[in-house]
Amino acid sequence: MRKTHVKRFASLLLMMALLLQISAFTTVAAPSEAGTFSVAAPKTENTVTPLGIDAFTPRFSWQMETDAYNMKQTAYQIVVATDPALAGGVVWNSDKVSGDESVNVYYAGAPL
């Protein structure tokens, strides 16, 4: 790959890891007992810093962190962008996907 293509690809992969968003969760606890949750340990191709990865369909993984019991993931949304603030340059948006998958979720956008 050319250097500029590699730099662009590396920055996109970095954004993929940083912009991973879990869109919906459910809990079996009472609403008054519901806690907070966040995405922890986002990875692209099993690495935290995905620079220099040559996969054309990289895989994403993450963990959910919560301070409540009985909380589980019921959906996710992955946004790949060239801008960390998502102000522009969205390359791929998975939209809301129902399910509890959080390991090796494949990129399904335009070729990188």
PDB file of N, CA, C and O in Angstrom, residues 16-26 37-43 60-66 71-79 94-103 105:
ATOM      1  N   MET A  16     -12.489   3.903  14.262  1.00  0.00           N
ATOM      2  CA  MET A  16     -13.410   2.801  14.493  1.00  0.00           C
ATOM      3  C   MET A  16     -13.360   2.374  15.950  1.00  0.00           C
ATOM      4  O   MET A  16     -14.390   2.166  16.575  1.00  0.00           O
ATOM      5  N   ALA A  17     -12.168   2.247  16.463  1.00  0.00           N
ATOM      6  CA  ALA A  17     -12.019   1.809  17.848  1.00  0.00           C
ATOM      7  C   ALA A  17     -12.549   2.852  18.816  1.00  0.00           C
ATOM      8  O   ALA A  17     -13.142   2.524  19.836  1.00  0.00           O
ATOM      9  N   LEU A  18     -12.360   4.125  18.499  1.00  0.00           N
ATOM     10  CA  LEU A  18     -12.763   5.188  19.403  1.00  0.00           C
ATOM     11  C   LEU A  18     -14.248   5.513  19.338  1.00  0.00           C
ATOM     12  O   LEU A  18     -14.820   6.002  20.307  1.00  0.00           O
ATOM     13  N   LEU A  19     -14.878   5.255  18.206  1.00  0.00           N
ATOM     14  CA  LEU A  19     -16.250   5.688  18.008  1.00  0.00           C
ATOM     15  C   LEU A  19     -17.288   4.588  18.188  1.00  0.00           C
ATOM     16  O   LEU A  19     -18.457   4.791  17.918  1.00  0.00           O
ATOM     17  N   LEU A  20     -16.839   3.455  18.635  1.00  0.00           N
ATOM     18  CA  LEU A  20     -17.759   2.367  18.885  1.00  0.00           C
ATOM     19  C   LEU A  20     -18.791   2.794  19.911  1.00  0.00           C
ATOM     20  O   LEU A  20     -18.463   3.321  20.943  1.00  0.00           O
ATOM     21  N   GLN A  21     -20.044   2.608  19.586  1.00  0.00           N
ATOM     22  CA  GLN A  21     -21.110   3.031  20.487  1.00  0.00           C
ATOM     23  C   GLN A  21     -22.087   1.890  20.707  1.00  0.00           C
ATOM     24  O   GLN A  21     -22.489   1.240  19.769  1.00  0.00           O
ATOM     25  N   ILE A  22     -22.426   1.659  21.939  1.00  0.00           N
ATOM     26  CA  ILE A  22     -23.488   0.714  22.241  1.00  0.00           C
ATOM     27  C   ILE A  22     -24.771   1.531  22.301  1.00  0.00           C
ATOM     28  O   ILE A  22     -24.856   2.502  23.026  1.00  0.00           O
ATOM     29  N   SER A  23     -25.760   1.137  21.501  1.00  0.00           N
ATOM     30  CA  SER A  23     -26.936   1.995  21.388  1.00  0.00           C
ATOM     31  C   SER A  23     -28.066   1.651  22.342  1.00  0.00           C
ATOM     32  O   SER A  23     -28.891   2.498  22.630  1.00  0.00           O
ATOM     33  N   ALA A  24     -28.160   0.434  22.817  1.00  0.00           N
ATOM     34  CA  ALA A  24     -29.286   0.107  23.692  1.00  0.00           C
ATOM     35  C   ALA A  24     -28.939  -1.062  24.591  1.00  0.00           C
ATOM     36  O   ALA A  24     -28.275  -1.996  24.171  1.00  0.00           O
ATOM     37  N   PHE A  25     -29.381  -0.979  25.809  1.00  0.00           N
ATOM     38  CA  PHE A  25     -29.195  -2.041  26.785  1.00  0.00           C
ATOM     39  C   PHE A  25     -30.513  -2.272  27.490  1.00  0.00           C
ATOM     40  O   PHE A  25     -31.381  -1.424  27.497  1.00  0.00           O
ATOM     41  N   THR A  26     -30.621  -3.399  28.099  1.00  0.00           N
ATOM     42  CA  THR A  26     -31.795  -3.667  28.903  1.00  0.00           C
ATOM     43  C   THR A  26     -31.341  -4.202  30.246  1.00  0.00           C
ATOM     44  O   THR A  26     -30.251  -4.710  30.367  1.00  0.00           O
ATOM     45  N   PHE A  37     -23.936   2.594  32.352  1.00  0.00           N
ATOM     46  CA  PHE A  37     -23.130   1.665  31.578  1.00  0.00           C
ATOM     47  C   PHE A  37     -22.266   2.441  30.606  1.00  0.00           C
ATOM     48  O   PHE A  37     -22.549   3.592  30.282  1.00  0.00           O
ATOM     49  N   SER A  38     -21.189   1.807  30.164  1.00  0.00           N
ATOM     50  CA  SER A  38     -20.316   2.408  29.167  1.00  0.00           C
ATOM     51  C   SER A  38     -19.593   1.302  28.410  1.00  0.00           C
ATOM     52  O   SER A  38     -19.549   0.157  28.846  1.00  0.00           O
ATOM     53  N   VAL A  39     -19.037   1.653  27.270  1.00  0.00           N
ATOM     54  CA  VAL A  39     -18.243   0.728  26.481  1.00  0.00           C
ATOM     55  C   VAL A  39     -16.822   0.768  27.024  1.00  0.00           C
ATOM     56  O   VAL A  39     -16.244   1.837  27.202  1.00  0.00           O
ATOM     57  N   ALA A  40     -16.270  -0.404  27.286  1.00  0.00           N
ATOM     58  CA  ALA A  40     -14.908  -0.497  27.795  1.00  0.00           C
ATOM     59  C   ALA A  40     -14.082  -1.383  26.868  1.00  0.00           C
ATOM     60  O   ALA A  40     -14.615  -2.266  26.203  1.00  0.00           O
ATOM     61  N   ALA A  41     -12.810  -1.125  26.815  1.00  0.00           N
ATOM     62  CA  ALA A  41     -11.857  -1.945  26.061  1.00  0.00           C
ATOM     63  C   ALA A  41     -12.238  -2.141  24.597  1.00  0.00           C
ATOM     64  O   ALA A  41     -12.260  -3.277  24.110  1.00  0.00           O
ATOM     65  N   PRO A  42     -12.548  -1.066  23.858  1.00  0.00           N
ATOM     66  CA  PRO A  42     -12.838  -1.255  22.436  1.00  0.00           C
ATOM     67  C   PRO A  42     -11.577  -1.690  21.694  1.00  0.00           C
ATOM     68  O   PRO A  42     -10.481  -1.198  21.964  1.00  0.00           O
ATOM     69  N   LYS A  43     -11.724  -2.637  20.786  1.00  0.00           N
ATOM     70  CA  LYS A  43     -10.586  -3.152  20.021  1.00  0.00           C
ATOM     71  C   LYS A  43     -10.954  -3.288  18.558  1.00  0.00           C
ATOM     72  O   LYS A  43     -12.105  -3.528  18.212  1.00  0.00           O
ATOM     73  N   PHE A  60     -14.412  -5.761  15.109  1.00  0.00           N
ATOM     74  CA  PHE A  60     -14.485  -4.939  16.309  1.00  0.00           C
ATOM     75  C   PHE A  60     -14.913  -5.791  17.496  1.00  0.00           C
ATOM     76  O   PHE A  60     -15.723  -6.701  17.347  1.00  0.00           O
ATOM     77  N   SER A  61     -14.381  -5.454  18.645  1.00  0.00           N
ATOM     78  CA  SER A  61     -14.769  -6.109  19.892  1.00  0.00           C
ATOM     79  C   SER A  61     -14.831  -5.069  20.990  1.00  0.00           C
ATOM     80  O   SER A  61     -14.131  -4.045  20.921  1.00  0.00           O
ATOM     81  N   TRP A  62     -15.657  -5.311  21.993  1.00  0.00           N
ATOM     82  CA  TRP A  62     -15.765  -4.388  23.125  1.00  0.00           C
ATOM     83  C   TRP A  62     -16.350  -5.129  24.318  1.00  0.00           C
ATOM     84  O   TRP A  62     -16.844  -6.243  24.189  1.00  0.00           O
ATOM     85  N   GLN A  63     -16.280  -4.476  25.456  1.00  0.00           N
ATOM     86  CA  GLN A  63     -16.885  -4.994  26.670  1.00  0.00           C
ATOM     87  C   GLN A  63     -17.808  -3.923  27.229  1.00  0.00           C
ATOM     88  O   GLN A  63     -17.609  -2.738  26.980  1.00  0.00           O
ATOM     89  N   MET A  64     -18.789  -4.344  27.984  1.00  0.00           N
ATOM     90  CA  MET A  64     -19.697  -3.407  28.629  1.00  0.00           C
ATOM     91  C   MET A  64     -19.296  -3.287  30.089  1.00  0.00           C
ATOM     92  O   MET A  64     -19.027  -4.284  30.747  1.00  0.00           O
ATOM     93  N   GLU A  65     -19.239  -2.075  30.573  1.00  0.00           N
ATOM     94  CA  GLU A  65     -18.935  -1.810  31.971  1.00  0.00           C
ATOM     95  C   GLU A  65     -20.176  -1.205  32.616  1.00  0.00           C
ATOM     96  O   GLU A  65     -20.756  -0.273  32.081  1.00  0.00           O
ATOM     97  N   THR A  66     -20.580  -1.733  33.750  1.00  0.00           N
ATOM     98  CA  THR A  66     -21.773  -1.233  34.417  1.00  0.00           C
ATOM     99  C   THR A  66     -21.622  -1.356  35.926  1.00  0.00           C
ATOM    100  O   THR A  66     -20.850  -2.175  36.405  1.00  0.00           O
ATOM    101  N   MET A  71     -27.613  -6.504  34.059  1.00  0.00           N
ATOM    102  CA  MET A  71     -27.706  -5.655  32.887  1.00  0.00           C
ATOM    103  C   MET A  71     -27.015  -6.366  31.729  1.00  0.00           C
ATOM    104  O   MET A  71     -25.960  -6.962  31.919  1.00  0.00           O
ATOM    105  N   LYS A  72     -27.631  -6.334  30.544  1.00  0.00           N
ATOM    106  CA  LYS A  72     -27.030  -6.983  29.396  1.00  0.00           C
ATOM    107  C   LYS A  72     -27.225  -6.149  28.134  1.00  0.00           C
ATOM    108  O   LYS A  72     -28.145  -5.332  28.056  1.00  0.00           O
ATOM    109  N   GLN A  73     -26.380  -6.371  27.162  1.00  0.00           N
ATOM    110  CA  GLN A  73     -26.468  -5.682  25.881  1.00  0.00           C
ATOM    111  C   GLN A  73     -27.571  -6.319  25.053  1.00  0.00           C
ATOM    112  O   GLN A  73     -27.659  -7.533  24.943  1.00  0.00           O
ATOM    113  N   THR A  74     -28.417  -5.488  24.440  1.00  0.00           N
ATOM    114  CA  THR A  74     -29.462  -6.003  23.556  1.00  0.00           C
ATOM    115  C   THR A  74     -29.320  -5.477  22.134  1.00  0.00           C
ATOM    116  O   THR A  74     -30.002  -5.954  21.234  1.00  0.00           O
ATOM    117  N   ALA A  75     -28.462  -4.487  21.922  1.00  0.00           N
ATOM    118  CA  ALA A  75     -28.241  -3.929  20.592  1.00  0.00           C
ATOM    119  C   ALA A  75     -26.929  -3.162  20.600  1.00  0.00           C
ATOM    120  O   ALA A  75     -26.383  -2.860  21.655  1.00  0.00           O
ATOM    121  N   TYR A  76     -26.434  -2.867  19.401  1.00  0.00           N
ATOM    122  CA  TYR A  76     -25.230  -2.055  19.278  1.00  0.00           C
ATOM    123  C   TYR A  76     -25.294  -1.243  17.993  1.00  0.00           C
ATOM    124  O   TYR A  76     -26.102  -1.522  17.104  1.00  0.00           O
ATOM    125  N   GLN A  77     -24.444  -0.238  17.925  1.00  0.00           N
ATOM    126  CA  GLN A  77     -24.293   0.571  16.719  1.00  0.00           C
ATOM    127  C   GLN A  77     -22.831   0.936  16.598  1.00  0.00           C
ATOM    128  O   GLN A  77     -22.223   1.407  17.555  1.00  0.00           O
ATOM    129  N   ILE A  78     -22.254   0.705  15.425  1.00  0.00           N
ATOM    130  CA  ILE A  78     -20.862   1.053  15.167  1.00  0.00           C
ATOM    131  C   ILE A  78     -20.841   2.161  14.132  1.00  0.00           C
ATOM    132  O   ILE A  78     -21.487   2.056  13.086  1.00  0.00           O
ATOM    133  N   VAL A  79     -20.111   3.224  14.423  1.00  0.00           N
ATOM    134  CA  VAL A  79     -19.948   4.334  13.489  1.00  0.00           C
ATOM    135  C   VAL A  79     -18.464   4.474  13.181  1.00  0.00           C
ATOM    136  O   VAL A  79     -17.656   4.620  14.098  1.00  0.00           O
ATOM    137  N   SER A  94     -23.391   1.291  11.058  1.00  0.00           N
ATOM    138  CA  SER A  94     -24.092   0.007  11.057  1.00  0.00           C
ATOM    139  C   SER A  94     -25.579   0.161  11.352  1.00  0.00           C
ATOM    140  O   SER A  94     -26.334  -0.787  11.166  1.00  0.00           O
ATOM    141  N   ASP A  95     -25.984   1.357  11.813  1.00  0.00           N
ATOM    142  CA  ASP A  95     -27.326   1.570  12.336  1.00  0.00           C
ATOM    143  C   ASP A  95     -27.532   0.616  13.510  1.00  0.00           C
ATOM    144  O   ASP A  95     -26.648  -0.137  13.872  1.00  0.00           O
ATOM    145  N   LYS A  96     -28.684   0.660  14.117  1.00  0.00           N
ATOM    146  CA  LYS A  96     -28.939  -0.170  15.282  1.00  0.00           C
ATOM    147  C   LYS A  96     -29.073  -1.632  14.855  1.00  0.00           C
ATOM    148  O   LYS A  96     -29.869  -1.958  13.973  1.00  0.00           O
ATOM    149  N   VAL A  97     -28.298  -2.481  15.497  1.00  0.00           N
ATOM    150  CA  VAL A  97     -28.335  -3.918  15.239  1.00  0.00           C
ATOM    151  C   VAL A  97     -28.766  -4.610  16.527  1.00  0.00           C
ATOM    152  O   VAL A  97     -28.104  -4.468  17.559  1.00  0.00           O
ATOM    153  N   SER A  98     -29.865  -5.314  16.491  1.00  0.00           N
ATOM    154  CA  SER A  98     -30.319  -6.046  17.681  1.00  0.00           C
ATOM    155  C   SER A  98     -29.429  -7.254  17.891  1.00  0.00           C
ATOM    156  O   SER A  98     -29.097  -7.955  16.945  1.00  0.00           O
ATOM    157  N   GLY A  99     -29.041  -7.474  19.132  1.00  0.00           N
ATOM    158  CA  GLY A  99     -28.231  -8.641  19.449  1.00  0.00           C
ATOM    159  C   GLY A  99     -27.235  -8.347  20.550  1.00  0.00           C
ATOM    160  O   GLY A  99     -27.012  -7.196  20.929  1.00  0.00           O
ATOM    161  N   ASP A 100     -26.624  -9.404  21.026  1.00  0.00           N
ATOM    162  CA  ASP A 100     -25.669  -9.259  22.118  1.00  0.00           C
ATOM    163  C   ASP A 100     -24.221  -9.471  21.661  1.00  0.00           C
ATOM    164  O   ASP A 100     -23.320  -9.585  22.477  1.00  0.00           O
ATOM    165  N   GLU A 101     -23.992  -9.526  20.357  1.00  0.00           N
ATOM    166  CA  GLU A 101     -22.640  -9.707  19.856  1.00  0.00           C
ATOM    167  C   GLU A 101     -21.746  -8.552  20.299  1.00  0.00           C
ATOM    168  O   GLU A 101     -22.131  -7.394  20.222  1.00  0.00           O
ATOM    169  N   SER A 102     -20.559  -8.888  20.748  1.00  0.00           N
ATOM    170  CA  SER A 102     -19.593  -7.852  21.116  1.00  0.00           C
ATOM    171  C   SER A 102     -18.164  -8.299  20.839  1.00  0.00           C
ATOM    172  O   SER A 102     -17.221  -7.624  21.225  1.00  0.00           O
ATOM    173  N   VAL A 103     -18.015  -9.424  20.146  1.00  0.00           N
ATOM    174  CA  VAL A 103     -16.687  -9.943  19.811  1.00  0.00           C
ATOM    175  C   VAL A 103     -16.645 -10.257  18.330  1.00  0.00           C
ATOM    176  O   VAL A 103     -17.527 -10.929  17.794  1.00  0.00           O
ATOM    177  N   VAL A 105     -17.111  -8.428  15.533  1.00  0.00           N
ATOM    178  CA  VAL A 105     -18.177  -7.891  14.688  1.00  0.00           C
ATOM    179  C   VAL A 105     -17.500  -7.273  13.465  1.00  0.00           C
ATOM    180  O   VAL A 105     -16.665  -6.376  13.598  1.00  0.00           O
TER     181      VAL A 105
END
